[in-house]
CSV table of C-alpha atoms in Angstrom, one decimal:
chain,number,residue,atom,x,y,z
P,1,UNK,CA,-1.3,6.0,2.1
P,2,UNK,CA,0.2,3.3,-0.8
P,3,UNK,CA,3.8,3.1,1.4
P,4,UNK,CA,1.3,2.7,4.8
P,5,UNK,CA,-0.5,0.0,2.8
P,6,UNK,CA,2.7,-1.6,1.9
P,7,UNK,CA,4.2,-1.4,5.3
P,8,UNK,CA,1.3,-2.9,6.8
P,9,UNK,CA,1.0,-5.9,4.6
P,10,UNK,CA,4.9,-6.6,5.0
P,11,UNK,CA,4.6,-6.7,8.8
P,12,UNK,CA,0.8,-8.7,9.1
P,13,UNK,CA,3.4,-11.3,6.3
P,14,UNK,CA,6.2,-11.3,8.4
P,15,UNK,CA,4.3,-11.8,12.1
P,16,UNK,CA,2.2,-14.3,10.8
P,17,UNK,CA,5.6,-16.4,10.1
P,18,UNK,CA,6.7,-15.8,13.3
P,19,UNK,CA,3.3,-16.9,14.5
P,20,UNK,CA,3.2,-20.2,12.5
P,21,UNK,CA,7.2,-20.7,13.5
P,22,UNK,CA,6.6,-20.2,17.0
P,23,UNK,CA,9.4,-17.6,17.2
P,24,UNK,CA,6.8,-14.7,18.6
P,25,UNK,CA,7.5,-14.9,22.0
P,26,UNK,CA,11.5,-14.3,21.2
P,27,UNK,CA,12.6,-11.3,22.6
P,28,UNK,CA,13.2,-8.7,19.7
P,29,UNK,CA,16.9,-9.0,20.5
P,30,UNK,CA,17.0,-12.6,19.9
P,31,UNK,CA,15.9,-12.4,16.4
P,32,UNK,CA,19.1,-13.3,14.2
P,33,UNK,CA,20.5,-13.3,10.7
P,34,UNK,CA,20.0,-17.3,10.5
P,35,UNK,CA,16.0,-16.6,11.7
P,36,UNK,CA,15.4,-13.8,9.1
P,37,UNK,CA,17.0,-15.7,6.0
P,38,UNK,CA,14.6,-19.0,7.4
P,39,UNK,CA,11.5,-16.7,6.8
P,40,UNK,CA,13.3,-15.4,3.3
P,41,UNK,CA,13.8,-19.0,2.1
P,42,UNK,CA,10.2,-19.7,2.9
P,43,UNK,CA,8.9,-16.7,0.7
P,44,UNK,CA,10.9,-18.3,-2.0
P,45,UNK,CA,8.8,-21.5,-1.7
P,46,UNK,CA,5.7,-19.7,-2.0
P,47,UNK,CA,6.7,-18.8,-5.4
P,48,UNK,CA,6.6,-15.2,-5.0
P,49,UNK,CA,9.3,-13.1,-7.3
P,50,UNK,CA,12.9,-11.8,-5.5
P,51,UNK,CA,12.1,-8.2,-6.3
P,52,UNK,CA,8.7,-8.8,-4.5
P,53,UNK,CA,10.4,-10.5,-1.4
P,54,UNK,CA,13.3,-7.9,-1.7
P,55,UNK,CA,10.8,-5.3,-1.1
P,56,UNK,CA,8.9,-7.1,1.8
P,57,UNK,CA,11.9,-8.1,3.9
P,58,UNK,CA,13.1,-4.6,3.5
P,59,UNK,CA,10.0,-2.7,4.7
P,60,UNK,CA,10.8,-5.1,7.9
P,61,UNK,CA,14.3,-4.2,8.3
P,62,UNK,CA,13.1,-0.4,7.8
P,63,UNK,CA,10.7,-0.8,11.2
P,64,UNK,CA,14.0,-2.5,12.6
P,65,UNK,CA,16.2,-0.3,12.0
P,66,UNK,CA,13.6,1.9,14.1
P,67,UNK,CA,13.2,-0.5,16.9
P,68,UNK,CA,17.2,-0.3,16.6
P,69,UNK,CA,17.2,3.2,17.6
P,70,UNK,CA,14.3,3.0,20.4
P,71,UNK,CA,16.0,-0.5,21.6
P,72,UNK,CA,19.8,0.3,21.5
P,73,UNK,CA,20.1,-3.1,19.5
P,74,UNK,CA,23.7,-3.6,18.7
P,75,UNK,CA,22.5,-4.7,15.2
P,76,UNK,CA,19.7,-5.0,12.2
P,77,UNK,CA,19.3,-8.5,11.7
P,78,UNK,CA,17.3,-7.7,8.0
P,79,UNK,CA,20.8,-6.0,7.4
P,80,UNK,CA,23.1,-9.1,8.3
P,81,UNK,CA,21.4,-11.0,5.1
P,82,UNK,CA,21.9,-10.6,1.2
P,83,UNK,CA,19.1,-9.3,-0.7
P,84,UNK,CA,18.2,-12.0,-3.8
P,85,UNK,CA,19.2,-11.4,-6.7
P,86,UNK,CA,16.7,-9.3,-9.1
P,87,UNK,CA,15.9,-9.5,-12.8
P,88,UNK,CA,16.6,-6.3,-15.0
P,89,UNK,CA,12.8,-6.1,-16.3
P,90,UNK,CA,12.2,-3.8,-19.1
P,91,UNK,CA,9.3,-0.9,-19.3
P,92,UNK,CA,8.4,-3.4,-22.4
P,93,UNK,CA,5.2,-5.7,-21.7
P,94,UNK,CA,4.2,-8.0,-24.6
P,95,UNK,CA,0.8,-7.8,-25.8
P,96,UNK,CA,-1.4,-10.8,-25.4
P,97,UNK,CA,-2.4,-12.1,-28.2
P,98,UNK,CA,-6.3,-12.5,-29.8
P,99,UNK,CA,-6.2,-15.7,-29.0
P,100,UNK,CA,-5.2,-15.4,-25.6
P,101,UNK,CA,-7.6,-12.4,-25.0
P,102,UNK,CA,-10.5,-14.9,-25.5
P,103,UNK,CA,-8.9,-17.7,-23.7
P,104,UNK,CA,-9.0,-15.7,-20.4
P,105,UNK,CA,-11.7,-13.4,-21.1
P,106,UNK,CA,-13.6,-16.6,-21.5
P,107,UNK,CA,-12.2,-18.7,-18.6
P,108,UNK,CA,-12.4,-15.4,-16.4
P,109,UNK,CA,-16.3,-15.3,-17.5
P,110,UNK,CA,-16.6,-18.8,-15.4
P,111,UNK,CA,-14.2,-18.4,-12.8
P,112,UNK,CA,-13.8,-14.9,-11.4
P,113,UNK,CA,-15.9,-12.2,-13.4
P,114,UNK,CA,-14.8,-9.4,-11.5
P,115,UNK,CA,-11.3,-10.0,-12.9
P,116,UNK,CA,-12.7,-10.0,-16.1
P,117,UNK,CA,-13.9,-6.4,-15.3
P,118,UNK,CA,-10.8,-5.7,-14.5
P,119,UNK,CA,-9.0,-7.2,-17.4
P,120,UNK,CA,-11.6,-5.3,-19.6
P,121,UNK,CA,-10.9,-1.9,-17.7
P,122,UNK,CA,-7.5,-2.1,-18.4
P,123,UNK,CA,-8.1,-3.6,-22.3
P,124,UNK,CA,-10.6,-0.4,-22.9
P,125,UNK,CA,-10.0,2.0,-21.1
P,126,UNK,CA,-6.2,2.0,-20.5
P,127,UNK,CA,-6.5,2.3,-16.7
P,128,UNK,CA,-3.6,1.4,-14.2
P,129,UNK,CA,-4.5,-0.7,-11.4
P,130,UNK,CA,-3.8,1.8,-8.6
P,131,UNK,CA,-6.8,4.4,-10.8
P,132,UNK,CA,-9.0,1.1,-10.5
P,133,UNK,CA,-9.3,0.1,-7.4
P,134,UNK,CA,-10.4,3.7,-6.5
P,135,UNK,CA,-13.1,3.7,-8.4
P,136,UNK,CA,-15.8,4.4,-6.7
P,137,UNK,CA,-19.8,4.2,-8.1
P,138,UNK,CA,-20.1,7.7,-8.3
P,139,UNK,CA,-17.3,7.7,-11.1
P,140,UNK,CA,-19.5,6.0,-13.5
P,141,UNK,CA,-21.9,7.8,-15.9
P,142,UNK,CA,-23.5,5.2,-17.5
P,143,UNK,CA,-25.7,7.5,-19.6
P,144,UNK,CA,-22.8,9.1,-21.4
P,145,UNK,CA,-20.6,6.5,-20.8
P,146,UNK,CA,-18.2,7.7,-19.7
P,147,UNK,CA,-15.5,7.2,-16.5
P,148,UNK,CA,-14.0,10.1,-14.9
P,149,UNK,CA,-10.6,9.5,-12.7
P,150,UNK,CA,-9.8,12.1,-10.4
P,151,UNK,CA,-6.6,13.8,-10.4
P,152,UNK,CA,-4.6,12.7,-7.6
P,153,UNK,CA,-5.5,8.9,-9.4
P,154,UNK,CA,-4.0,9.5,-12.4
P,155,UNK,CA,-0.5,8.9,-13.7
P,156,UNK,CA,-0.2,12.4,-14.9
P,157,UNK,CA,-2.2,14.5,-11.6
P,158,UNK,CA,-5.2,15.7,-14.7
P,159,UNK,CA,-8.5,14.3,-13.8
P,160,UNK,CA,-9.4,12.6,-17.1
P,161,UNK,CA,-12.3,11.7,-18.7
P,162,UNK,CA,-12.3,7.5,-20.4
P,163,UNK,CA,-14.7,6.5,-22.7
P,164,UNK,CA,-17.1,3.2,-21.8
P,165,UNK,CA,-17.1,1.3,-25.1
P,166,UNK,CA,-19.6,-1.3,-25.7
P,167,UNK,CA,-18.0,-4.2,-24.6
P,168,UNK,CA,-16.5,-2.4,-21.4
P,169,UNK,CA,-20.7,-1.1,-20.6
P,170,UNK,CA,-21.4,-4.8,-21.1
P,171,UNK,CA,-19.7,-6.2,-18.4
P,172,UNK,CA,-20.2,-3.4,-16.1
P,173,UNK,CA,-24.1,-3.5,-16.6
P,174,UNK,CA,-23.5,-7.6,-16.2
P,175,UNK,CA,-21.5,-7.4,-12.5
P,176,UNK,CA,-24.3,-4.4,-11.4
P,177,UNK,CA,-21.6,-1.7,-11.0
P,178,UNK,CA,-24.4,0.4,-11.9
P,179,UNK,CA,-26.8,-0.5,-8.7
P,180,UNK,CA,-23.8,0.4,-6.8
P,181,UNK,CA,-24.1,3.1,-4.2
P,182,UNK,CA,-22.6,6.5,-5.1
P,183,UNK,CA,-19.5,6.3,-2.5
P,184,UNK,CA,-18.9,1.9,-3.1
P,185,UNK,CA,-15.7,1.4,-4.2
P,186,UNK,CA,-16.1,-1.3,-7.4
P,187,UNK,CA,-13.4,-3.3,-5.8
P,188,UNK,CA,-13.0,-3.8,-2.3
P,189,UNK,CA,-12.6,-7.4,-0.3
P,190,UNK,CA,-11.6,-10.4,-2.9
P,191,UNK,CA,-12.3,-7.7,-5.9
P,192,UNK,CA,-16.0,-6.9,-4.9
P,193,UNK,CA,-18.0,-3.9,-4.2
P,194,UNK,CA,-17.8,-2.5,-1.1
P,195,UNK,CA,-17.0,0.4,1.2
P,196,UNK,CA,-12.8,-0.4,1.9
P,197,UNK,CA,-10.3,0.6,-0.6
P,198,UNK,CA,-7.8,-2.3,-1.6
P,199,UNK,CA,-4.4,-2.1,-2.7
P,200,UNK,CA,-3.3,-2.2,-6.4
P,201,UNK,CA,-1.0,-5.6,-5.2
P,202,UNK,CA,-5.0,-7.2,-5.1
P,203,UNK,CA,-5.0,-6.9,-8.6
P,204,UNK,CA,-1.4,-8.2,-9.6
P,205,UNK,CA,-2.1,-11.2,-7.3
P,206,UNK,CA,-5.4,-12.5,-8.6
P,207,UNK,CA,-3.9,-12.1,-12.1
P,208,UNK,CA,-1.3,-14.1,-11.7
P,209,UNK,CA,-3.2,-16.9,-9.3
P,210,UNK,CA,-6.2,-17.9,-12.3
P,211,UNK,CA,-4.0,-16.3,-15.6
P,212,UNK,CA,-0.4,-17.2,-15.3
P,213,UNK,CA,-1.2,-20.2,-12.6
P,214,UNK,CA,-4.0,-20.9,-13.6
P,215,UNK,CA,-4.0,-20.6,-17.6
P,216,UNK,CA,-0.6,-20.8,-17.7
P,217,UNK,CA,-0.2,-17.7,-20.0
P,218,UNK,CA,2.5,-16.1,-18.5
P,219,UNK,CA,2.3,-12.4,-19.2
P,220,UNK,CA,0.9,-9.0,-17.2
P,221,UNK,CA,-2.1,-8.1,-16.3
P,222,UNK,CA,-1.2,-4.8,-17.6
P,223,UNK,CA,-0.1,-6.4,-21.2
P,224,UNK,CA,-3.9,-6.0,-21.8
P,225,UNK,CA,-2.8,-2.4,-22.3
């Protein structure tokens, strides 16, 4: 479901380009090398990281390598182009520091609370973003206070049980997560409650448009860890 996710999101990127470029009505045998790097170079303006491009343009050239097969093409355009060069990121985040823990917890009390929760999620708790965005209601019991994550959303396939410490409960009790219904996911649709799962990517994104855009603190949301 995560790699369908992915797929789908590279595609919707990708047609919307051709969309905006007014290259949609070119027959799929007409799109070349010199086309495909024109939508690469204006991924790079957006600001988004090579390894993320890398991975987007080659989900593409995966269903063209398909429509290759189907079509008889005589070649993969996505193949014809150099992939960007990637930086060697370590395992390693850097902690933030207390200062910058109350600098955004702060600013994300103004501007987007729900990131807050999810900052403080990940603070307390030590969930990953792919266990929280499938939390649903029903996983929250806020008399013992505790969160329980199913198996198949946990790093290590055990369902585990987290404690809810007191500033965690706060927050939860403060954006209603427990007036949810049972089977609401806590983040759906621009990080709010709702009934459609999101992909972990929502996270990562929103974290780095009002923290390291934003506030300018340039570290991961998962450095809260």
């Amino acid at each position: 479901p995560d790699s369908a996710r992915s797929y789908n999101s590279s595609i919707r990127l990708f047609n919307a380009w051709l969309n905006e470029q007014q290259y949609a009505h070119l027959d799929v045998r007409d799109l070349t090398p010199a086309i495909v790097q024109q939508y690469i170079d204006q991924l790079i303006t957006k600001g988004k990281s090579f390894t993320t491009i890398n991975n987007d343009v080659g989900r593409v050239g995966t269903v063209f390598e398909r429509i290759k097969k189907m079509y008889r093409l005589q070649y993969n355009p996505f193949h014809e182009v150099d992939r960007l060069p990637e930086k060697k990121e370590s395992n390693y985040y850097e902690a933030l520091t207390d200062k910058e823990l109350i600098t955004i917890s702060d600013a994300l009390h103004t501007t987007n609370p729900r990131l807050r929760l999810v900052m403080f999620l990940v603070y307390y708790a030590y969930l990953r973003p792919k266990s929280i965005v499938r939390l649903k209601r029903k996983h929250f019991d806020f008399d013992k206070r505790t969160i329980i994550v199913e198996p198949e959303d946990h790093k290590n396939k055990k369902a585990t049980l987290k404690q809810i410490l007191k500033p965690l409960y706060d927050a939860l009790i403060e954006e209603k997560v427990n007036k949810l219904p049972p089977d609401h996911y806590v983040f759906s649709k621009d990080l709010h409650s709702g009934t459609i799962a999101i992909h972990r990517q929502r996270l990562t994104d929103a974290w780095k448009q009002y923290v390291i855009d934003g506030l300018k603190i340039n570290k991961k949301l998962y450095a809260n860890k």
